[in-house]
Coordinates of C-alpha atoms and ligand atoms in Angstrom, one line a residue:
M1117 CA 85.9 101.9 146.8
I1118 CA 87.9 105.1 146.5
I1119 CA 91.6 105.3 145.7
K1120 CA 93.6 108.5 145.8
A1121 CA 97.0 109.9 144.7
R1122 CA 98.8 113.1 144.1
Y1123 CA 97.8 113.0 140.5
V1124 CA 95.0 111.2 138.5
V1125 CA 95.7 111.1 134.8
P1126 CA 92.5 110.1 133.0
V1127 CA 94.0 110.5 129.5
D1128 CA 90.7 111.6 127.9
R1129 CA 91.0 114.9 129.8
P1130 CA 93.7 116.9 131.7
A1131 CA 95.5 115.5 134.7
I1132 CA 93.9 116.2 138.1
E1133 CA 96.0 117.2 141.1
N1134 CA 95.1 115.5 144.4
G1135 CA 92.7 113.2 142.5
A1136 CA 90.5 110.3 143.3
V1137 CA 88.9 107.4 141.4
V1138 CA 85.8 105.7 142.7
I1139 CA 85.4 102.1 141.7
E1140 CA 82.1 100.2 141.9
R1141 CA 81.3 96.8 140.7
R1142 CA 84.5 96.5 138.7
R1143 CA 83.9 99.8 136.8
I1144 CA 84.9 103.4 137.2
A1145 CA 82.1 105.2 138.9
A1146 CA 83.7 108.6 139.2
V1147 CA 86.9 110.5 138.6
G1148 CA 87.7 113.9 140.0
S1149 CA 89.5 115.8 142.7
A1150 CA 89.7 114.1 146.1
R1151 CA 87.8 117.1 147.7
E1152 CA 84.8 116.5 145.4
L1153 CA 84.8 112.8 146.1
P1154 CA 84.6 112.4 149.8
G1155 CA 84.9 109.2 151.7
R1156 CA 87.6 107.2 153.3
P1157 CA 89.9 105.9 150.6
A1158 CA 90.7 102.2 150.5
A1159 CA 94.2 103.4 149.4
D1160 CA 96.0 106.7 149.4
F1161 CA 99.0 106.2 147.2
G1162 CA 100.5 109.7 148.0
D1163 CA 103.2 110.8 145.7
A1164 CA 102.0 108.7 142.8
V1165 CA 100.0 108.9 139.5
I1166 CA 96.8 106.8 139.0
C1167 CA 96.5 106.3 135.2
P1168 CA 94.8 103.8 132.9
G1169 CA 96.4 100.3 132.7
F1170 CA 98.8 100.2 129.8
V1171 CA 98.0 98.6 126.4
N1172 CA 100.6 96.5 124.7
A1173 CA 99.3 96.4 121.1
H1174 CA 101.8 94.0 119.8
T1175 CA 103.5 91.2 121.6
H1176 CA 104.1 87.4 121.4
L1177 CA 103.9 86.1 124.9
D1178 CA 104.7 82.5 123.8
L1179 CA 108.2 83.7 122.7
S1180 CA 108.9 84.6 126.4
M1181 CA 110.6 81.2 126.6
F1182 CA 113.4 82.6 124.4
A1183 CA 113.9 85.8 126.5
G1184 CA 117.5 87.1 126.2
R1185 CA 118.6 84.2 124.1
I1186 CA 118.7 85.9 120.7
A1187 CA 120.3 89.2 120.1
P1188 CA 118.5 91.6 117.7
G1189 CA 120.7 93.7 115.5
P1190 CA 120.9 95.3 112.1
D1191 CA 120.7 92.0 110.3
F1192 CA 117.0 91.1 110.7
I1193 CA 117.2 87.9 108.8
A1194 CA 120.1 86.6 110.9
W1195 CA 117.9 87.2 113.9
L1196 CA 115.0 85.4 112.2
R1197 CA 117.3 82.5 111.4
D1198 CA 118.4 82.3 115.0
L1199 CA 114.8 82.4 116.2
M1200 CA 113.8 79.6 113.7
A1201 CA 116.8 77.5 114.8
I1202 CA 115.8 77.8 118.5
I1203 CA 112.1 77.1 117.7
T1204 CA 113.1 74.0 115.8
A1205 CA 115.5 72.8 118.5
E1206 CA 113.0 73.3 121.2
P1207 CA 109.6 72.5 119.7
A1208 CA 106.5 73.9 121.4
T1209 CA 104.9 71.6 123.9
P1210 CA 101.8 72.4 126.0
K1211 CA 104.0 72.7 129.1
R1212 CA 106.5 75.0 127.5
V1213 CA 103.9 77.2 126.0
H1214 CA 101.9 77.4 129.2
E1215 CA 105.0 78.3 131.2
A1216 CA 106.1 81.0 128.7
V1217 CA 102.6 82.6 128.4
R1218 CA 102.2 82.4 132.2
A1219 CA 105.5 84.2 132.6
G1220 CA 104.6 86.8 130.0
I1221 CA 101.3 87.5 131.7
A1222 CA 103.0 88.0 135.1
R1223 CA 105.6 90.3 133.6
S1224 CA 102.9 92.3 131.7
L1225 CA 100.7 92.8 134.7
E1226 CA 103.6 93.7 137.0
S1227 CA 104.6 96.4 134.6
G1228 CA 101.0 97.8 134.6
V1229 CA 99.9 96.3 131.2
T1230 CA 96.2 95.3 131.5
M1231 CA 95.4 94.8 127.8
I1232 CA 97.4 93.1 125.1
G1233 CA 97.3 92.3 121.4
D1234 CA 99.1 88.9 121.5
I1235 CA 100.1 86.7 118.6
T1236 CA 100.4 83.0 119.2
R1237 CA 101.8 80.2 117.1
T1238 CA 99.8 77.6 119.2
P1239 CA 96.4 79.2 119.9
Q1240 CA 95.0 76.0 121.6
W1241 CA 97.7 76.1 124.3
T1242 CA 98.1 79.8 124.7
R1243 CA 94.5 80.5 125.2
E1244 CA 94.0 78.0 128.0
V1245 CA 96.3 80.3 130.0
L1246 CA 95.3 83.6 128.6
S1247 CA 91.6 83.2 129.1
A1248 CA 92.2 82.3 132.8
S1249 CA 94.2 85.5 133.3
P1250 CA 92.9 89.0 134.2
L1251 CA 94.3 90.5 131.0
R1252 CA 91.9 91.7 128.3
G1253 CA 92.6 92.1 124.6
I1254 CA 93.0 90.0 121.5
S1255 CA 94.7 86.6 121.0
F1256 CA 95.7 86.6 117.3
G1257 CA 96.4 83.1 115.9
E1258 CA 99.3 83.3 113.5
V1259 CA 98.9 82.0 110.0
T1260 CA 101.9 81.2 107.8
A1261 CA 101.7 79.2 104.5
I1262 CA 104.2 79.6 101.7
G1263 CA 105.7 77.5 98.9
N1264 CA 105.4 73.8 99.7
R1265 CA 103.6 74.7 102.9
R1266 CA 100.8 76.5 101.2
Q1267 CA 98.4 73.6 101.4
L1268 CA 98.3 74.2 105.2
L1269 CA 96.6 77.6 104.8
F1270 CA 93.1 76.7 105.7
E1271 CA 94.1 74.3 108.4
R1272 CA 96.1 77.1 110.0
L1273 CA 93.3 79.6 109.5
D1274 CA 90.9 77.3 111.3
A1275 CA 93.4 76.7 114.1
A1276 CA 93.9 80.5 114.5
L1277 CA 90.2 80.9 115.2
V1278 CA 89.9 78.1 117.7
E1279 CA 88.6 79.3 121.0
D1280 CA 89.4 77.8 124.4
R1281 CA 86.2 79.1 125.9
R1282 CA 84.2 82.2 125.1
S1283 CA 85.7 85.1 127.0
E1284 CA 84.5 88.6 126.8
Q1285 CA 87.9 89.7 127.9
M1286 CA 89.9 88.0 125.3
K1287 CA 88.7 88.2 121.6
I1288 CA 90.0 85.9 119.0
G1289 CA 91.8 87.4 116.0
I1290 CA 93.8 86.3 112.9
S1291 CA 97.4 87.2 112.2
P1292 CA 98.5 86.7 108.6
H1293 CA 102.2 86.7 109.8
A1294 CA 104.0 88.7 107.0
P1295 CA 104.2 89.1 103.3
Y1296 CA 107.3 86.9 103.3
T1297 CA 105.7 84.0 105.1
L1298 CA 102.3 84.2 103.5
E1299 CA 101.6 84.6 99.8
P1300 CA 99.1 87.1 98.4
A1301 CA 96.4 84.5 98.1
G1302 CA 96.9 83.6 101.7
M1303 CA 96.7 87.2 102.8
L1304 CA 93.4 87.6 100.9
A1305 CA 92.1 84.4 102.5
C1306 CA 92.8 85.8 106.0
A1307 CA 91.1 89.1 105.2
E1308 CA 88.0 87.3 103.8
R1309 CA 87.8 85.0 106.9
A1310 CA 88.2 87.9 109.2
D1311 CA 85.4 89.7 107.4
K1312 CA 83.1 86.7 107.7
C1313 CA 83.8 86.2 111.4
N1314 CA 84.1 89.8 112.3
A1315 CA 87.6 89.0 113.7
P1316 CA 90.4 91.5 114.2
L1317 CA 93.6 91.2 112.2
C1318 CA 97.2 91.8 112.9
I1319 CA 100.0 91.7 110.3
H1320 CA 103.7 92.4 110.4
L1321 CA 104.2 94.8 107.5
A1322 CA 107.0 96.8 106.0
E1323 CA 109.1 95.8 109.0
T1324 CA 112.5 95.8 107.2
V1325 CA 113.8 97.6 104.1
D1326 CA 114.2 94.3 102.3
E1327 CA 110.6 93.4 102.4
E1328 CA 109.7 95.6 99.4
R1329 CA 112.1 93.8 97.1
F1330 CA 110.5 90.6 98.1
T1331 CA 106.9 91.6 97.4
R1332 CA 107.8 93.5 94.3
E1333 CA 110.2 91.1 92.5
C1334 CA 110.5 88.1 94.8
E1335 CA 114.2 88.7 95.1
G1336 CA 116.6 89.8 97.8
P1337 CA 117.5 88.5 101.2
F1338 CA 114.0 87.2 102.1
A1339 CA 113.9 85.2 98.8
D1340 CA 117.3 83.8 99.6
Y1341 CA 116.3 83.0 103.1
L1342 CA 113.1 81.1 102.0
R1343 CA 115.1 79.2 99.3
G1344 CA 117.6 78.2 102.1
L1345 CA 114.7 77.0 104.2
G1346 CA 113.6 74.6 101.5
V1347 CA 110.0 75.9 101.3
W1348 CA 110.4 77.1 97.8
D1349 CA 108.7 74.5 95.5
E1350 CA 107.7 77.0 92.8
L1351 CA 108.1 80.7 92.3
I1352 CA 106.0 82.7 94.7
P1353 CA 103.9 85.1 92.6
T1354 CA 105.4 88.6 92.6
S1355 CA 103.0 91.4 93.2
G1356 CA 104.9 94.2 91.5
C1357 CA 104.2 96.5 94.5
G1358 CA 105.4 97.3 97.9
P1359 CA 104.1 95.5 101.1
V1360 CA 101.6 98.2 102.1
E1361 CA 100.1 98.4 98.7
L1362 CA 99.9 94.6 98.7
A1363 CA 98.1 94.6 102.0
E1364 CA 95.7 97.2 100.5
R1365 CA 95.0 95.0 97.5
T1366 CA 94.4 91.9 99.7
G1367 CA 91.9 93.7 101.9
L1368 CA 94.2 94.0 104.9
L1369 CA 94.2 97.7 105.5
G1370 CA 90.7 98.0 107.0
K1371 CA 89.7 99.3 110.4
R1372 CA 89.9 95.9 112.0
T1373 CA 93.6 95.6 111.2
I1374 CA 96.6 96.5 113.4
I1375 CA 99.8 96.8 111.4
A1376 CA 102.8 95.8 113.5
H1377 CA 105.8 98.0 112.7
A1378 CA 105.3 99.8 109.4
N1379 CA 108.9 100.9 109.6
Y1380 CA 109.5 101.5 106.0
V1381 CA 106.6 103.4 104.4
T1382 CA 106.3 106.0 101.7
D1383 CA 104.1 109.1 101.7
A1384 CA 101.7 107.1 99.5
D1385 CA 101.7 104.2 102.0
I1386 CA 100.8 106.6 104.9
N1387 CA 97.9 107.8 102.8
R1388 CA 96.8 104.2 102.1
I1389 CA 96.9 103.2 105.8
A1390 CA 95.0 106.4 106.7
A1391 CA 92.4 105.8 104.0
G1392 CA 91.9 102.2 105.0
N1393 CA 91.7 103.2 108.7
A1394 CA 94.1 100.5 109.9
G1395 CA 96.0 101.1 113.1
V1396 CA 99.8 101.0 113.5
A1397 CA 101.6 99.4 116.4
Y1398 CA 105.0 101.0 116.7
C1399 CA 107.5 99.1 118.8
P1400 CA 110.1 101.7 119.9
R1401 CA 112.7 99.7 121.6
T1402 CA 112.6 96.7 119.3
H1403 CA 112.8 99.2 116.4
Q1404 CA 115.9 100.6 117.9
A1405 CA 117.4 97.2 118.6
F1406 CA 117.2 96.3 114.9
E1407 CA 118.7 99.7 114.1
H1408 CA 115.9 100.7 111.6
A1409 CA 115.6 104.1 110.0
S1410 CA 113.6 106.6 112.1
H1411 CA 109.9 105.6 112.4
R1412 CA 107.4 108.0 110.8
F1413 CA 104.9 107.7 113.6
R1414 CA 104.5 111.4 114.0
E1415 CA 103.6 111.8 110.3
M1416 CA 101.2 108.9 110.7
L1417 CA 99.5 110.7 113.6
A1418 CA 99.3 113.9 111.6
A1419 CA 97.6 111.9 108.8
G1420 CA 95.0 110.7 111.3
I1421 CA 96.3 107.2 111.7
N1422 CA 95.7 105.6 115.2
V1423 CA 99.3 104.8 116.2
C1424 CA 99.7 102.8 119.4
V1425 CA 102.7 101.1 121.1
G1426 CA 103.8 97.5 121.4
T1427 CA 106.9 95.8 122.9
D1428 CA 107.1 92.9 120.5
S1429 CA 108.5 89.8 122.2
L1430 CA 111.1 89.1 124.8
A1431 CA 113.1 87.7 121.8
S1432 CA 113.8 91.3 120.7
N1433 CA 113.1 93.4 123.8
P1434 CA 114.3 93.3 127.4
S1435 CA 110.8 93.7 128.9
L1436 CA 107.1 93.6 128.2
S1437 CA 106.6 97.0 129.8
I1438 CA 104.8 99.7 127.9
L1439 CA 105.8 102.1 130.6
D1440 CA 109.4 101.3 129.6
E1441 CA 108.5 102.0 126.0
L1442 CA 106.9 105.4 126.9
R1443 CA 110.0 106.3 129.0
F1444 CA 112.1 105.5 126.0
L1445 CA 109.9 107.7 123.7
R1446 CA 110.1 110.6 126.2
H1447 CA 113.9 110.4 126.2
E1448 CA 114.1 110.1 122.3
H1449 CA 111.4 112.6 121.4
A1450 CA 111.6 115.7 123.5
D1451 CA 109.0 117.4 121.3
L1452 CA 106.2 115.0 122.3
T1453 CA 104.1 116.2 125.2
A1454 CA 103.5 113.9 128.2
D1455 CA 99.8 113.8 127.3
E1456 CA 100.6 112.6 123.8
I1457 CA 103.0 109.9 125.1
I1458 CA 100.6 108.5 127.7
A1459 CA 97.8 108.3 125.1
L1460 CA 100.0 106.2 122.8
G1461 CA 100.3 103.6 125.5
T1462 CA 96.8 103.6 126.8
L1463 CA 93.7 105.1 124.9
R1464 CA 95.2 104.7 121.4
G1465 CA 96.1 101.1 122.2
A1466 CA 92.6 100.4 123.4
R1467 CA 91.2 102.0 120.2
G1468 CA 93.5 99.9 118.0
L1469 CA 92.4 96.7 119.6
G1470 CA 88.7 97.7 119.5
F1471 CA 88.3 98.1 123.3
A1472 CA 88.0 101.9 123.5
D1473 CA 84.5 101.6 124.9
V1474 CA 85.7 99.2 127.6
A1475 CA 89.0 100.6 128.9
G1476 CA 92.0 102.7 127.9
S1477 CA 91.1 105.8 129.9
L1478 CA 89.7 106.7 133.3
T1479 CA 86.2 107.4 132.2
T1480 CA 83.0 106.8 134.1
G1481 CA 81.5 103.5 133.1
K1482 CA 84.7 101.9 131.7
M1483 CA 86.2 98.9 133.4
A1484 CA 88.5 99.9 136.3
D1485 CA 91.9 98.9 134.7
L1486 CA 94.5 101.1 136.4
A1487 CA 98.2 101.4 137.1
V1488 CA 99.6 103.4 140.0
I1489 CA 103.1 104.8 139.2
P1490 CA 105.3 106.5 141.8
L1491 CA 106.4 110.1 141.1
D1492 CA 110.1 110.8 140.8
T1493 CA 110.4 112.6 144.2
S1494 CA 114.1 113.3 143.7
N1495 CA 112.7 116.2 141.7
A1496 CA 111.3 118.8 144.1
V1497 CA 108.7 120.1 141.6
A1498 CA 107.7 116.7 140.3
G1499 CA 104.8 117.0 137.9
W1500 CA 102.9 113.9 136.9
D1501 CA 105.1 113.5 133.9
S1502 CA 108.0 112.7 136.3
I1503 CA 106.8 109.1 136.0
F1504 CA 108.7 109.1 132.7
E1505 CA 112.0 110.2 134.3
S1506 CA 112.2 107.5 136.9
R1507 CA 112.7 103.7 136.4
Q1508 CA 110.3 102.6 139.0
P1509 CA 107.7 100.0 138.2
P1510 CA 104.0 100.5 139.2
I1511 CA 103.3 100.2 143.0
A1512 CA 99.8 98.8 142.3
V1513 CA 97.8 97.5 139.3
Y1514 CA 94.0 97.0 139.2
V1515 CA 92.2 95.0 136.5
S1516 CA 88.4 95.2 136.5
G1517 CA 88.7 96.9 139.9
E1518 CA 90.7 94.0 141.4
L1519 CA 94.1 94.7 142.8
Y1520 CA 96.6 92.5 141.0
R1521 CA 99.7 93.5 142.8
K1522 CA 100.5 95.9 145.7
T1523 CA 103.9 96.7 147.0
G1524 CA 105.7 99.7 148.5
E1525 CA 104.7 102.3 151.0
G1526 CA 101.7 104.6 151.4
L1527 CA 98.9 102.0 151.5
D1528 CA 96.1 102.9 153.8
E1529 CA 94.0 99.8 154.3
Ligands
ZN1439 ZN1 106.0 90.8 116.2

């Protein structure tokens, strides 16, 4: 099967004008100019860009049930309190989780996302739906255990690793939630278990400015919040260091780890992350919604860190679209090139999730995961990067060579 468009953007090499992609047995068989790849195309998308499917390196599909119901703002703990209140008032049931995850999957695929790093509080229910979907990626089971809940640690670790059924598309990972919901011993236990099972890890780290005071001295807004929750049976051990150093000491900065956020990091922290080879999932619009200080992702990239992009959940972001995140980045950071921006949302994400050999670029032999985005034709000299100027969603999305969704004009069946 051949598909064509005005541009093909493989990401691992420069854009091709009047390009074509050949798909055979679910994989990319060839990428090049339409002239060099003759044959009647199954679809000619015309004024559009064929690019790799997007990679959402950090999300929580099971929080889709709270979409638009909590407002993120500068007070992170107020948001967390609201989230916990709503989670307590509406406890997860299989039906609710299935519906939320199903909705999250549909919204992801419609927006061109074909790979995710998803965190779930209820792995046994989330994975029933995820493993039946076309998405690939990692399902991280979340682990929290602190204060009088610390005895639940190993139970939660075991639950995190439960598999619905073996799926090559969806790997199983562990998410030690954050230093303020998991004590240092718990972080270490997650790292050791991940090592033993060769499982990927994801941790929320250095997300807010207050986190450092908590890890260093066990004081400040997080300590007050936990005391208020009544989980504080005895003093949580202070580590005397910031969150990134704590993660390093507990074995959580290795190459199998994705750090969500890393919003407040020092130069030394950037060096630690680079030395450990952990990836960083920057969530641009969620970051802005919480009014954090500017993210140091460019310095991270310069230090050799694999930075990728996530949306975080619908409890802090209006959509699960990585294309929307990239459009936001284009608007906010005029110094980034279009090639740099698209790599953040595709190949770098695949690398971060350990799927760079499988997908993330239009490369012969990789799985045919593609998004087709219309060009902004209001601009007479629309280059391929005009996809960042418009607000239009993809007109087609393929996962493993199968068309997920096809709308709009220009289809030549
Ligand atoms: Zn998150």
